[in-house]
Each structure stands twice: as structure tokens, then as C-alpha cells.
Amino acid sequence: MFWISRHSVVRRAGWPGVLLAVAASLLSAGAQAWTSELLPYDEVTGRYEPAEISVGGRRWRLADYSFVGYDLSRGPLGNQVPCSVVEVDGQGDITGALQAAIHKVGRAGGGVVRIPAGTFTLSRSVAVPYDNVSVEGAGSARTLIDVPAGYRVSEGDAREGVFTIGRDLGEWRLGWWDRSPVLADVAGSIPEQSRSFQVRSARGLRVGQWVVAVQYFWPALVRANSGPEHRWGGESGWPAEGKSDRQFAFVYLRRITDISGRNVTVDAPFPIALDSANNPIRLRDPSRPAWAGLRANSGVSGLAIRFEDNSGGVGGRPGGAGVLIEAMRDAWVHDVHVRNFPRQGILVSHAARVTVSNSAVFDMQDDGGGGYGYGFEVFASQNVLLYRNHAEEVRHGFLVQRAPSSMVVLSGNTSYASRMGGDDTHFGYVQAVLFDNHRLGYGTGLHMLERGSHSGGAYETVFSGALWNVRGDGRLGGWYGGNVLLNPASDGALTATGVTGLATYDLGPSRNGLPTEIARIDGAGQPRVGSKRGAPGIGAFDQNVLYEGIGRSGLEPTSLFETQLANRVPGGFPGFAGGCEQSPEAAPVQPSIPAHPESLIFDSDHLANVAITGSHCADCEVDATERNHTPGGAESMKITMDDHPDGVGAWFRGAEFLTAADKALSLWVYPTRDDIRFRVGLRRIAGLPEY
């Protein structure tokens, strides 16, 4: 991953200077309200209406990001599930009883499977391979699912959820856009944000029909965005028709709303312009063949999942996710809390029109590479809404990857104490990704980068998207933590509006995955693009990022998504319906990291580098090398303050055990069932709790 070193960037001004600059910026901006030139308030309509502006020699306009989520956010989650309830009867290990109840309602055409309040065990994964099934606990604070150490995934690649929604265990259903029959070919092009296009023949199409538009990558796109060794996931040369990798394609599931001659209108806009001159654009049938077709209208809600450490995945590493939504349309996860997950917390894969709301993911068992340690992951999925969720102490809190991913909205979420820099767009030319009303804390950052052929599969980039009201707490973390780094594909574009409390950087051309130039964007002036520097190349130095209100608080409206949705759907986000009028309210998501901004924190119940990310200690250098929770292993950190005249002071159970002359403190904490907490500061803090 790309790393902005503290010494290469932050140390130029020094930590105190950076923190004071951030504080001064926030104070100078105050809370005075302001509006974006891209979304001004229209006094005639009484609404915030989008506007097109010209900056840097090109036209800029916000996409309509409201066409996302379950039923495109038009109806409450789960409101189409039949009111047929089966209660799970049992105590202790309810795996068999729960799976039997799911089969019962699924085979009957759908219904609600209800898990009562209490603590239960799931010793293996359960699957929901049906339409119209809602698995509902009594609320994340009342229904607790324990997953014991003996839990093992049943699939070799370990991409399996304790709740696997959309397919049976061991079943492969990923072919709904590349194994499905062709219905029609698009003639010519489809403009960006258009909902209408022309086909060569509309014979066989009908109003109300689901179709998926597919266009595979073409050689010029590959050459511009990746090295030759990563053209098609390891294949050299150009594949024959039918042998393409399904992940290297633009994919859009749509429902036909009108047919007039050869003109077809669908229910949601296309996020980017498509041209059949590059490669054929084909409409396929996502319901066939039956063994690969999409299932619809199922989800899980109202429970907490707590994993014990396991080694049930590939190569003896932890295996499994909390919830997997796969090969589904119109699905949901609501009020689900996941703790100590092995691989992913909540994963949406090869799916469409999914909402994940009011949920939380805490802690991970493995933060290594290969897809581990991801809190909320959107993989090769589209029209997805992640709404008012929380991620804490994970490798990446929120990430989106693979080119079939488009129109992904992350709105009202919080992401704390990332172990690998923060939230990001990962592999694969993702389009129309919105980080909206997004809060980053304890050293978490955000990057949306073009990195060429740096990583496996390549195309590690974002093509288009927006940041709207993204806020940080001024705390720096590892890698790019505490910063915003932007560098889209050279033929793409991003907008960044109202970014506060985070240093924002415009990145230049990429070489071996690292930018050759980097420039900080400062000031709260009018919309502008970054400076054009050096030779043209991949990245934001092509002036394809629009910056507005960087460092300026008070942006109105607070949420772009909620505003656009209210303009389209009266009443805004519809919430959760649940089954049969017995839906508990979601438990409030409460961050578990204690907030003491004047002090460093070391807590045996949290990862060691929280000491870094929770710090406002301007002169502290922290090394937390032994960071993993491993049997018999230690978490450790060393704090040195050679530059500070007062040395370092520490208190434990109220007793001071270092003098002002000491310059370093080393801590090793071995696994224990007891909570051990150290607070380390420059002075004793009045009212600080004793541990």
C-alpha cells in the first residue's frame, strides 16, 4: 500500500505545527454554513438542485447517487417478504434448527425466520439459497450469536459467511452476467447518466424485464491502466470471446421501463459513458441459466455475531466472514454487529441493489493481505448503499473493488483506528463511488488511487466518484492514515467537496505503484483543480479532480445522498420494514475506543496501534511492531520522546512510575482475559480514570 511517511510529509512542519494548522483551519472556518457550486439551493423549487460548472477547461457535474440500495431506496428493507413466521426453537447450538427453519420458509415461497433474544451458538455456516427470506433476531443488543473456535468454512477459498445469503454452501452462482444468454446488442453508445439507449433489435425484450448490460475491457483500456503482465488476471495476450475474466468488465443490472421501437429505457442511469465501438455492449438475461441466475429479496437483521479465534481458512489462516451477500439482487443487512471476524466482517459480492445499514464491525483476527481484515467490503457489486455503519480496528474499514462495482454510496458511516491506513477503492476501475457525510477517526484516512500494475490483478484505481462532507479528527495514523489521497484514472474524474480535519493530497503520475509527485491542497476558496505539473500521465496532475471547500466546515446539505434521494423519493430513506410488524429498533452503534484526546491510549482489549491513532501527543514517536493477536504472542509498543524536555510520564492504577528524565517507555502486554489499560500523557490529567 502507498505510505506517506511522517518524516517525508508531516515532519516538514512538525506534528505540533500540523495539528495547530488543522485546529486553526477549523477555527477560522467556524460553523458558518456554505453551499457547493455543484449543488446550490434553488429558492424557486425549495431544493438543492445540481448545477454544471466549468473549471480548469472542463465541465463538472455531480452524478445522481440516489439510485442505490434495496429497491433503489424506494421501499423499506424487507417489505416484500411474505408474512409467514417460523420461530427458531432451541438453546445452545441452534445451527441445525436455524438451517431447517430457513429451508422450511424458503421452500414454501418465503417468509420470516425469527431468532429470539438470548445467546446462541452457530458451529457452522448457515445458507439462505432462496428468494424472499428474512432472518431476524430480536436486535443486535438482544440476540447474540457465538461462533466457536472449532468453526470451519466449508469452501476452499474461505469466502463464506456465517450467514451466507444468496446461495447454498459450496454452490457457484457467479455467472449471471457472463454465462447468461444474450438478449440484444446495444447500437452505438450510452451517454453518461442516461437511462435510455438504442438496441439493434428489441425483439425478445419486454417492459418489466430484468437485463444486465455487459461490456468487457478492450486493449486500449488495458494498456492505459495496467502492465502487460496483468492484462487478464495473469493471462498474456487477448482472450477469445467467452473466455474473458468476468471481473474485467463493466456490468449494469437494470429493469426495462419502456420500449419504443429500438429505443429502450431502464430504471436507473448508467454511471459512465459506454461506446460499442470499443467492445460490444450486450444485454443478457440475469435469471438464466437457472444454476447461475440471481436470487432476490432476502437478508438478515437484528443480531450480533462474535467469533472466537479460528484457523479454519486457507493455509491455516482464519476463515469466514460474518455475513456474505452473494449473487443476490435487492438484499439487506440491518442492525448486525460483528466482532473479531476472521476474514471479512460484512461482504457484498457479485450482487446488486443491496443496503447495509445501522451495522458495525469491530476487530479482526488477521490483518494480512489476500482479502483479510476488511470490515465492510463491496466486491464486484453495484448500486450498493452502506448507510450509517461503523468500522473499528480493522485493516480497511470500508472498501470497494473490481470493475463490475459501480454506483456505490457510503453515507453517514464512521471508520476508526484502521490498521492499514483507512478506507479505499481497491482493485479494478470502480465507478461512481461516493463517500458522503463520512467520519474518519483515530488515524484513519481515505485514498482513491490509480496504481497501474502494482498489485495482483492490477487496475487498482477508481474511475469516477465524489467526496462530500468527509471529516477527520486531525489524528495521524500509519501508512496514509489521517490523510486523503486522490488520483483517479487519467480518463476519469473525482470531485472533493467539504473535506475537513484531514490533509488532502493531489497525486501525480504513478510509477511502480507510487506517485512520482504529490501536492497538498490547502485553502477554502472557489472550486479549482490541482496544478498541472510535469509530463502528462496517470493521475490527478491531469487536473481530473475538482476541489472545493477543502478545510472548510459547515457544508450544506450535510449529506449529498439523502438530499438527492429526498428529491427523488418523498420522505427520504425508508428504513427497515422487517417481517410481520415485529421489527425491533436498531441498537445505537457506539464506538468502543475510549476518547481521551489529551493522552495516548494502550489497551489490551484493542490493537496496539490505537496508541498511535488515538494520540494528540505532538512529540511522540510510537513503534508498535508486535501487533497481532496470536496465541502466546504479545502486543508491544515503544514510546520515545527524545525531542521533548519533560521526557515521558506514565501512570498505572494512579501511581507514577516514570520520572521526567526518562525518554522512553516500552510496554509488552500478553493475551489475558483481564483488561489492562495505560494512559500516557505529558501531564497528569485531572479526572482521568484509574485502571
Short mmCIF file of C-alpha atoms in Angstrom, two decimals, residues 222-223 226-237 453 459:
data_model
loop_
_atom_site.label_atom_id
_atom_site.label_comp_id
_atom_site.label_asym_id
_atom_site.label_seq_id
_atom_site.Cartn_x
_atom_site.Cartn_y
_atom_site.Cartn_z
CA VAL A 222 -5.88 -2.26 -20.56
CA ARG A 223 -2.75 -0.65 -21.96
CA SER A 226 -2.13 -1.80 -16.38
CA GLY A 227 1.09 -3.52 -17.30
CA PRO A 228 1.19 -6.39 -19.82
CA GLU A 229 1.68 -8.98 -17.09
CA HIS A 230 -1.75 -8.14 -15.65
CA ARG A 231 -3.96 -7.83 -18.69
CA TRP A 232 -6.41 -10.53 -17.67
CA GLY A 233 -5.53 -11.75 -14.23
CA GLY A 234 -2.30 -13.36 -15.35
CA GLU A 235 -3.20 -14.27 -18.94
CA SER A 236 -0.99 -12.82 -21.65
CA GLY A 237 -2.39 -11.75 -24.97
CA SER A 453 0.06 -2.77 -12.34
CA TYR A 459 -6.18 -1.86 -12.47
#
